[in-house]
Short mmCIF file of C-alpha atoms in Angstrom, two decimals:
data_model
loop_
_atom_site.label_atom_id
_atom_site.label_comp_id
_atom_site.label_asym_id
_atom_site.label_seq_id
_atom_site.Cartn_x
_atom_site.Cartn_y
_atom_site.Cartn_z
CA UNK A 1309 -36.40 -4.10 22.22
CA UNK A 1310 -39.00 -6.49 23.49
CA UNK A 1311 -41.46 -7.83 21.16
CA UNK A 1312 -39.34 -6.66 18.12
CA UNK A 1313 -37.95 -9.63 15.56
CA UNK A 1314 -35.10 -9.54 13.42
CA UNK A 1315 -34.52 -11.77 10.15
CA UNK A 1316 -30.65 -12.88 10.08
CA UNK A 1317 -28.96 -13.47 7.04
CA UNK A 1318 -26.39 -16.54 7.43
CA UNK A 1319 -24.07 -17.32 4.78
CA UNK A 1320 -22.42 -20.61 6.70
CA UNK A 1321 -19.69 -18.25 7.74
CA UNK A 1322 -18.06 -17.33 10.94
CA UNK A 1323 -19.02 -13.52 10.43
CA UNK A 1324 -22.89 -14.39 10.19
CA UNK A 1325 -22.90 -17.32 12.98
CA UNK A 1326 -21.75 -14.60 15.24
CA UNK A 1327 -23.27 -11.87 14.23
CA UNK A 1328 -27.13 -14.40 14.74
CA UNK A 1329 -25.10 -15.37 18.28
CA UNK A 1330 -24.96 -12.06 19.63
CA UNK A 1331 -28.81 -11.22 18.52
CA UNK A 1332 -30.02 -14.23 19.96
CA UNK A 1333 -29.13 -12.87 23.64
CA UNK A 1334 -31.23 -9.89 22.92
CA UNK A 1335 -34.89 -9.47 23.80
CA UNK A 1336 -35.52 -9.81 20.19
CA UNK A 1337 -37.39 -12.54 17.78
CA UNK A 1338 -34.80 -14.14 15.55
CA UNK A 1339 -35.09 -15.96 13.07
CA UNK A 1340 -32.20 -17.43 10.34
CA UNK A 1341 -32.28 -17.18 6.50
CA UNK A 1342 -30.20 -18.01 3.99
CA UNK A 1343 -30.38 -16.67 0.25
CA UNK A 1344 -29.70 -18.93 -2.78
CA UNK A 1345 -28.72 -16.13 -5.36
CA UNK A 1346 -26.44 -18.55 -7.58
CA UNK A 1347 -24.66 -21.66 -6.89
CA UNK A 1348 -26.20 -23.83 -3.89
CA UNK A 1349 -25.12 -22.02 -0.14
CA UNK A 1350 -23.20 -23.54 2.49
CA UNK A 1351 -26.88 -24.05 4.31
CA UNK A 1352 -25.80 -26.79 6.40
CA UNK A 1353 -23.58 -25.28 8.55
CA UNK A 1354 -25.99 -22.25 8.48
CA UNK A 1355 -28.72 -24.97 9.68
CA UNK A 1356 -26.22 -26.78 12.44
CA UNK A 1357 -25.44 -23.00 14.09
CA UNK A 1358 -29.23 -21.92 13.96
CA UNK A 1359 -29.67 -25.25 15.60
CA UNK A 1360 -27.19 -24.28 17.88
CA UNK A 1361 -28.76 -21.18 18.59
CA UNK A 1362 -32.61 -22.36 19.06
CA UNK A 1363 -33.96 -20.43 15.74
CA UNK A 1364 -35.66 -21.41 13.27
CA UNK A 1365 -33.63 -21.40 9.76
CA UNK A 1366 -35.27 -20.83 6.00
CA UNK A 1367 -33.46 -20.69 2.46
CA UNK A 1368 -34.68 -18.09 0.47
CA UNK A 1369 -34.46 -18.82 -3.70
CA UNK A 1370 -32.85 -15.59 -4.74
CA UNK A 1371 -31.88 -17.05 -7.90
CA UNK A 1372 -33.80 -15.48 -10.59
CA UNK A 1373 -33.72 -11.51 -8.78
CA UNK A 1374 -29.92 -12.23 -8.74
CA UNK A 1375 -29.85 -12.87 -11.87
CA UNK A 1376 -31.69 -10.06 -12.89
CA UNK A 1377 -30.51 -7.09 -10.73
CA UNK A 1378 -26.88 -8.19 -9.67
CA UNK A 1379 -25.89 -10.17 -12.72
CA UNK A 1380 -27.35 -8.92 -16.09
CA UNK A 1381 -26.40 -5.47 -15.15
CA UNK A 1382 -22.56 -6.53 -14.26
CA UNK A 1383 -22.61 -8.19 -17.49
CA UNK A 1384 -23.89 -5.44 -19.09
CA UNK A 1385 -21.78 -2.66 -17.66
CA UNK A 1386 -18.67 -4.58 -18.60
CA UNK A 1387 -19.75 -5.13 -22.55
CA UNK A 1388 -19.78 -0.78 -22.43
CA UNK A 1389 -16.90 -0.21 -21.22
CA UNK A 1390 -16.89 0.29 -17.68
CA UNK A 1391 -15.41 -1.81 -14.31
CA UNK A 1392 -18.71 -2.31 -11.84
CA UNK A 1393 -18.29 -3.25 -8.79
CA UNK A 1394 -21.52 -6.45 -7.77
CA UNK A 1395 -21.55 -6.57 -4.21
CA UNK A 1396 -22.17 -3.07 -3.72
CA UNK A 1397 -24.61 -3.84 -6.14
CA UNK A 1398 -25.67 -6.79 -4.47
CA UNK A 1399 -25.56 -5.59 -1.19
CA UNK A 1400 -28.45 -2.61 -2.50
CA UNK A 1401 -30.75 -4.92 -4.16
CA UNK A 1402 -30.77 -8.13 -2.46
CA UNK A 1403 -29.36 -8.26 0.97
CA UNK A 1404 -30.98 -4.95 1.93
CA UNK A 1405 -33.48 -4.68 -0.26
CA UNK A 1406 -35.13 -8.03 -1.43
CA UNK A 1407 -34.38 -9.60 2.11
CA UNK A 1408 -35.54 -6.16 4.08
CA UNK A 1409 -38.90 -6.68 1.46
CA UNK A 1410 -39.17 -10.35 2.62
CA UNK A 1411 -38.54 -10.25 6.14
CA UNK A 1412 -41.06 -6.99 6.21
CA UNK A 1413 -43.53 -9.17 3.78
CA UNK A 1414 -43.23 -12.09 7.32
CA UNK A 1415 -43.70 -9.50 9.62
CA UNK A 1416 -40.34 -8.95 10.88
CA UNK A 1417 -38.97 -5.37 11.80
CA UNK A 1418 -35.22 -5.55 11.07
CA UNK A 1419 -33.00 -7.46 9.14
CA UNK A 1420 -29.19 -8.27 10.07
CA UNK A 1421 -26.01 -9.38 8.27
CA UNK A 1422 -22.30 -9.98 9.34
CA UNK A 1423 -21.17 -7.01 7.55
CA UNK A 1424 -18.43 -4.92 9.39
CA UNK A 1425 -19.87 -1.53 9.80
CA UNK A 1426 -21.99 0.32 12.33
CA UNK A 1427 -24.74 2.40 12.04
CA UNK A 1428 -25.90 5.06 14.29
CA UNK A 1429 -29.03 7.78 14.18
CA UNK A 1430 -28.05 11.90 13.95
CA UNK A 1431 -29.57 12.99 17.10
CA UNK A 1432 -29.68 16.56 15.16
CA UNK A 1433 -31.21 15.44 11.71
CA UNK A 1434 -33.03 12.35 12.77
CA UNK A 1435 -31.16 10.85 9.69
CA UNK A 1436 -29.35 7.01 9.90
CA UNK A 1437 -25.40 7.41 9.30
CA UNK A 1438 -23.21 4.79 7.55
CA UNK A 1439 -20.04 4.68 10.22
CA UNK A 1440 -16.91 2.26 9.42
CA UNK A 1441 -16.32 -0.66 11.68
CA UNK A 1442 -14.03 -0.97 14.86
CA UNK A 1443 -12.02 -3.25 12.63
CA UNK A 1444 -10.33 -0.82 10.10
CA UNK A 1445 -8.82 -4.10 8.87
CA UNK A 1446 -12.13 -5.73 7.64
CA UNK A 1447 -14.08 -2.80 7.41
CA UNK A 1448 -17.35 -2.64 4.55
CA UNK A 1449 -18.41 0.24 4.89
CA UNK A 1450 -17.20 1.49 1.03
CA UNK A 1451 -19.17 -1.90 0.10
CA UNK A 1452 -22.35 -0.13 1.71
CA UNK A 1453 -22.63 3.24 0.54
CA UNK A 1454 -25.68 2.77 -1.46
CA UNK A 1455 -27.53 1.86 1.69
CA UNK A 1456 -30.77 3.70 1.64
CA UNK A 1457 -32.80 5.65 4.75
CA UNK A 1458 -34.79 2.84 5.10
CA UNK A 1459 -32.68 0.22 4.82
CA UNK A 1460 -29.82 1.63 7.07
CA UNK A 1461 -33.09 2.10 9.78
CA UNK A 1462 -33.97 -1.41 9.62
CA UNK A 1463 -30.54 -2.87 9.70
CA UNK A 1464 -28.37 -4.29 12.25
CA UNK A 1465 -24.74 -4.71 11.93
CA UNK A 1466 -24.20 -6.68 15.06
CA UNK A 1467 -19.86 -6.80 14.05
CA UNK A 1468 -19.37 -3.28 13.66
CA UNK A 1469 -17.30 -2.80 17.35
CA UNK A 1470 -15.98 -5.85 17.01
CA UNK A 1471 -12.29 -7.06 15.60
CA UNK A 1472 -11.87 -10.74 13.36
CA UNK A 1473 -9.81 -12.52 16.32
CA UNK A 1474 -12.64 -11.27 18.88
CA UNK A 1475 -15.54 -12.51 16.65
CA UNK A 1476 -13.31 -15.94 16.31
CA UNK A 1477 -12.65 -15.83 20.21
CA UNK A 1478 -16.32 -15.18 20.55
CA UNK A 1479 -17.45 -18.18 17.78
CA UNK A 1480 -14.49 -21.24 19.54
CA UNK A 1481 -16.22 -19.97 22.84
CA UNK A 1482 -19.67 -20.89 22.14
CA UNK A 1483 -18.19 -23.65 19.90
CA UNK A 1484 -19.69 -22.90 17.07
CA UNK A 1485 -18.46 -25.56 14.04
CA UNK A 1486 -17.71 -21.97 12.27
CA UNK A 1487 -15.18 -20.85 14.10
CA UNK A 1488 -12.06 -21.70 12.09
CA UNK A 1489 -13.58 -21.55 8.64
CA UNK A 1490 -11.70 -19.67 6.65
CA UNK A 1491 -13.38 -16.19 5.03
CA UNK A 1492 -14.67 -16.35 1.50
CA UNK A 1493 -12.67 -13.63 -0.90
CA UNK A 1494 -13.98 -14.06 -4.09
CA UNK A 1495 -17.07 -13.08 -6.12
CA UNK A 1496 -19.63 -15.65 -5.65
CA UNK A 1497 -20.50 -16.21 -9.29
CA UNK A 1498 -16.69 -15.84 -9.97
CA UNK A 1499 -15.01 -17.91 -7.89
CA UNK A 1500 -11.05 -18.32 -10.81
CA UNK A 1501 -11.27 -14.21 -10.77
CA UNK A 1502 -11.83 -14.67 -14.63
CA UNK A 1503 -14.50 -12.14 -15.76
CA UNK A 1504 -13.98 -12.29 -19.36
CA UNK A 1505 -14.33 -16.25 -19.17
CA UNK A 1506 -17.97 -16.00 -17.03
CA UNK A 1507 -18.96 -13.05 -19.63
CA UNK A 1508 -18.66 -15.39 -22.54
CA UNK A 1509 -20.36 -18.21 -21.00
CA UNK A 1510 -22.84 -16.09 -19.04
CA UNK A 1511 -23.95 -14.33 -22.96
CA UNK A 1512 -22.76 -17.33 -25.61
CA UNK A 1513 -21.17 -14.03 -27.22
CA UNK A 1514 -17.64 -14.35 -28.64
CA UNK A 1515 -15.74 -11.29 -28.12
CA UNK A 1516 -13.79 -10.33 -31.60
CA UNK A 1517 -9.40 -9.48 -31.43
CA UNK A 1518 -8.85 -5.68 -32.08
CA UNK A 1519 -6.04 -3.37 -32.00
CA UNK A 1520 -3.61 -2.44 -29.49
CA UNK A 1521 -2.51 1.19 -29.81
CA UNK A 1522 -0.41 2.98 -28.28
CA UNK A 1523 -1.15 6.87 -26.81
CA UNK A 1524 -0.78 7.85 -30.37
CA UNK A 1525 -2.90 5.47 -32.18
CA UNK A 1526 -0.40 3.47 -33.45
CA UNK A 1527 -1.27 -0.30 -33.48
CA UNK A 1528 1.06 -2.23 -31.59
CA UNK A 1529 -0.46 -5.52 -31.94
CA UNK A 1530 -3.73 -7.80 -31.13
CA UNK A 1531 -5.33 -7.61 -28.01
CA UNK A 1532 -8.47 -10.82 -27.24
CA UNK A 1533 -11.04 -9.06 -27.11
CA UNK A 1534 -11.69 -5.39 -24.99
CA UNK A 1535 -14.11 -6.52 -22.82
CA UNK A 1536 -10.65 -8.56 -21.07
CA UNK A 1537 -8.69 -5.86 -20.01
CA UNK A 1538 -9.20 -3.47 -17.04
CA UNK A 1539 -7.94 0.11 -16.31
CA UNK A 1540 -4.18 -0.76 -14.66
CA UNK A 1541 -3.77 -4.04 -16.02
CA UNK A 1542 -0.02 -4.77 -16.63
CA UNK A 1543 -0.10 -8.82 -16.82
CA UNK A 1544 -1.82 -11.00 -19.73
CA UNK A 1545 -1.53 -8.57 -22.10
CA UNK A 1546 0.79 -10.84 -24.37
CA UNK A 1547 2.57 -7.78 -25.74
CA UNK A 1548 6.46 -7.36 -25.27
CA UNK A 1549 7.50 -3.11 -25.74
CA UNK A 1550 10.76 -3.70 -23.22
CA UNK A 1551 9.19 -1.39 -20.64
CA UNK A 1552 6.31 -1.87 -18.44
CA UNK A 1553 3.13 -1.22 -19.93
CA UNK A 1554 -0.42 -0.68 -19.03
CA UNK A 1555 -3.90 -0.87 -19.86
CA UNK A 1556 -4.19 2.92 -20.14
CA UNK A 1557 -8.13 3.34 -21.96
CA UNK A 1558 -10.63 1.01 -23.89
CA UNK A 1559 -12.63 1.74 -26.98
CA UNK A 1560 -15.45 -0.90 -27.20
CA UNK A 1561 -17.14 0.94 -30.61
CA UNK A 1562 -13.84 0.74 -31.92
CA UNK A 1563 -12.73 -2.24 -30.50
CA UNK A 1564 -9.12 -1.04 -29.35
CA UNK A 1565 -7.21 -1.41 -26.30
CA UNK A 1566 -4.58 1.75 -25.24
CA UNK A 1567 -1.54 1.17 -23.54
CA UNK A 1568 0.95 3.28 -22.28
CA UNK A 1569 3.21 3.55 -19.11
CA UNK A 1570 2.26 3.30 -15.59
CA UNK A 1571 3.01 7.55 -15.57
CA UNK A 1572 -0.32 7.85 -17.96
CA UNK A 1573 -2.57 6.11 -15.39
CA UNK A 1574 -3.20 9.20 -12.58
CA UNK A 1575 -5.73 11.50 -12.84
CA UNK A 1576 -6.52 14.24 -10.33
CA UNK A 1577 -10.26 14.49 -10.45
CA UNK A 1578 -12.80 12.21 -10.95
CA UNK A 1579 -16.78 12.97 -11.98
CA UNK A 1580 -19.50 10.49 -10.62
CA UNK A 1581 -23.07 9.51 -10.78
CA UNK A 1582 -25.61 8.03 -9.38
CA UNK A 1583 -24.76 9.62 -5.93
CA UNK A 1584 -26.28 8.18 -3.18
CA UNK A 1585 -25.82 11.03 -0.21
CA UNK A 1586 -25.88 9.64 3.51
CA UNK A 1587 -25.41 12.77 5.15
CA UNK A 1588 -26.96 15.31 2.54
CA UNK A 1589 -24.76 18.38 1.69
CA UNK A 1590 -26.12 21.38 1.90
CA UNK A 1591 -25.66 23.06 -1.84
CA UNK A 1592 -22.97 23.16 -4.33
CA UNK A 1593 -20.49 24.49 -1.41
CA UNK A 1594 -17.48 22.37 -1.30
CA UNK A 1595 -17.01 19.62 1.08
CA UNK A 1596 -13.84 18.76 2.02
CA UNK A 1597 -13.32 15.01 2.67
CA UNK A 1598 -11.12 12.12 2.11
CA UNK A 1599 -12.16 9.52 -0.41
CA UNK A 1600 -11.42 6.04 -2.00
CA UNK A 1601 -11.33 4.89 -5.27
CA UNK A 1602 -11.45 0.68 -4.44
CA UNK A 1603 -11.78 -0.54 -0.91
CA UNK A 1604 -8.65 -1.56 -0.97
CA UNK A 1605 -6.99 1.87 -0.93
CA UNK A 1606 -6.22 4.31 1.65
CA UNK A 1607 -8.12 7.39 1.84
CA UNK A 1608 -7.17 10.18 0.40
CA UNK A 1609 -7.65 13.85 0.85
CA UNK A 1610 -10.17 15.08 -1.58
CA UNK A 1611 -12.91 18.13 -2.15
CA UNK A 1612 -16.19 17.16 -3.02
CA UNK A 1613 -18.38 19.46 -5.28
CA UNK A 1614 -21.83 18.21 -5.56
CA UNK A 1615 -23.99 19.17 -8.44
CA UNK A 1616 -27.86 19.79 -9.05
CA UNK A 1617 -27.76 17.55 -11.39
CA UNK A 1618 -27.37 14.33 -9.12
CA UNK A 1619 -23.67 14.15 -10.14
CA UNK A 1620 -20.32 14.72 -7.84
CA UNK A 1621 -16.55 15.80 -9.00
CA UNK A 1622 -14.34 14.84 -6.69
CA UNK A 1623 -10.99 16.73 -6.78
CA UNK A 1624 -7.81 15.06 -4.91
CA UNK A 1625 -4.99 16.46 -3.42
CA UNK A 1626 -2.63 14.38 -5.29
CA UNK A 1627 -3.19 12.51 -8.77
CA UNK A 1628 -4.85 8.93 -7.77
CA UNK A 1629 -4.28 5.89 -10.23
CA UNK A 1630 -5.71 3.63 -12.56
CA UNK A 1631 -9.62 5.77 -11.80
CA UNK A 1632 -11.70 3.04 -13.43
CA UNK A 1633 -15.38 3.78 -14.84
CA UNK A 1634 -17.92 1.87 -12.78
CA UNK A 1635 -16.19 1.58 -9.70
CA UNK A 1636 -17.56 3.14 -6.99
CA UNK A 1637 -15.79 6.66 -4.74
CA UNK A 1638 -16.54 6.48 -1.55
CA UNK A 1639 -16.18 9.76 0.44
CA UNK A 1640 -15.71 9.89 4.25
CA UNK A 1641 -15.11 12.60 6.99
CA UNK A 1642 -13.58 10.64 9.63
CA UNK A 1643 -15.24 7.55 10.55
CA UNK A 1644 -18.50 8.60 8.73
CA UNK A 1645 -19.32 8.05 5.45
CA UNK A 1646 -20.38 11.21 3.12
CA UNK A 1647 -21.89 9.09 0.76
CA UNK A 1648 -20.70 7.61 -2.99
CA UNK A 1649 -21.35 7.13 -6.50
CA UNK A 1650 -20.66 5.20 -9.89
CA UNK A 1651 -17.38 6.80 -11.27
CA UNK A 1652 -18.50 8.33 -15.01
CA UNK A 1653 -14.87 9.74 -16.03
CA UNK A 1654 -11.60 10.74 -14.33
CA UNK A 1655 -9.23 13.78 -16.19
CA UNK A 1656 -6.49 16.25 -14.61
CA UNK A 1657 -8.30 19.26 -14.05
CA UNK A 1658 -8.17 20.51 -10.37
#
């Protein structure tokens, strides 16, 4: 690996700090960035650990490309309708694409993150595979499925064997002033969680009341707008109907907001778009996988059909819940993953 130089991106986070650590004993050129995409990073403890380390350290103003490839399209996926997901977005555009174009544009060969997953070369295809990390616990990799060819072969994920206490162990070891900082959980542009509240500052739009209906259009009362409530949603609703109830569908031409019980929220099979393929299938024959809905869930045993068309259904074994347009299904056989797309519908039919 001599001569070969690798641009780190370092949030100011434990992850990142070791993940720079552990390239920095390489043979390999390193040097540190940081990317301002929206409020001002943590670059100082970024700085104080490149420091640390002997590299060099740059902030990169991100601001404006987040704004326009992460952002406005969040925004504007949520005023149709749908539930996107922005750090998969993110993670596409920006941290493996406008940093890989940047660190290539400086002459460096590779970028790296602190992302837990690993990537390894198909000595049979030649092509780069997606894996999940050691770490099942903290594992990315349904965060990453977008990843192209040419990203995934310029990308290190220096974490991916690793577990949280080890990287921890690893970061009080070197004493590295990031080594009890606590992991960030929220979206960085949405730190409260409150979507609705960022959409109407982010746009100066004022989203109109509507109807609640029921699963037979009758109104049950007045919801605060559509573009509030997400697929599953139970609390906030500010309707009483002395059972639970759910956000069950959303209208946004008509303005309405469905409810209904939690029984009304599985589907069986799911259609998606935008597929990005990791390992490609070969035809329409059926693949037989498991998948996940939100990273959060287990997998679950699936068949995926892929079409000419660029689309995927993806049939489960067992109804899944609350399948939200705009998220993302993942699909995996074992450790490696199949590939994903943008979920277009979900219905019953096996």
């Amino acid at each position: 690996m001599a001569n070969q130089t690798v641009m780190i991106g370092m949030s100011g986070g434990v992850d990142s700090s070791v993940a720079a650590l552990l390239l920095t004993t390489t043979a390999m050129d390193c040097v540190g960035v940081t990317m301002q995409m929206w409020d001002l990073p943590d670059c100082e403890d970024a700085r104080s650990i490149a420091r640390q380390l002997g590299i060099s350290h740059k902030v990169l103003d991100c601001r404006d490309a987040f704004r326009s490839m992460v952002i406005d399209p969040f925004v504007a996926s949520y005023e149709q309708g749908f539930t996107p997901n922005p750090c998969i977005l993110c993670n596409r555009t920006m941290k493996f694409g406008l940093m890989l174009d940047i660190a290539r544009g400086m002459g460096y060969d590779y970028v790296a993150t602190g992302h837990y997953a690993q990537i390894r070369q198909d000595p049979e295809t030649g092509r780069f595979l997606l894996l999940r990390a050691e770490d099942l616990k903290k594992d990315q990799s349904y965060f990453l499925y977008d990843m192209t060819q040419e990203q995934l072969s310029r990308t290190f994920f220096p974490l991916g064997r690793l577990t949280k206490n080890q990287i921890r162990e690893i970061a009080e070891s070197r004493g590295l002033v990031t080594a009890h900082k606590h992991d960030s959980q929220d979206i960085c542009f949405i730190p409260d969680g409150d979507y609705a509240a960022f959409i109407r500052r982010y746009t100066g739009k004022d989203f109109p009341s509507g109807d609640f209906l029921d699963q037979s259009g009758k109104v049950l009362g007045q919801h605060k707008g559509a573009v509030a409530y997400t697929l599953g949603q139970r609390r906030g609703l500010g309707i009483a109907l002395g059972e639970p109830t759910y956000v069950c569908g959303k209208d946004m031409g008509k303005n309405t907001v469905t409810l209904g019980p939690n029984s009304a929220l599985f589907r069986r099979s799911l259609t998606a778009g935008k597929f990005n393929w990791i390992v490609l299938p070969h035809g329409e024959a059926p693949i037989p996988c498991t998948a996940k809905i939100r990273n959060t869930q287990a997998d679950q045993p699936a068949t995926a059909y892929p079409h000419p068309d660029g689309t995927c259904r993806v049939v489960f074994d067992s109804p899944q819940r609350a399948i939200a347009p705009g998220q993302a299904v993942v699909l995996y056989q074992d450790e490696v993953v199949l590939g994903g797309g943008t979920i277009l519908s979900a219905d019953d039919e096996g």
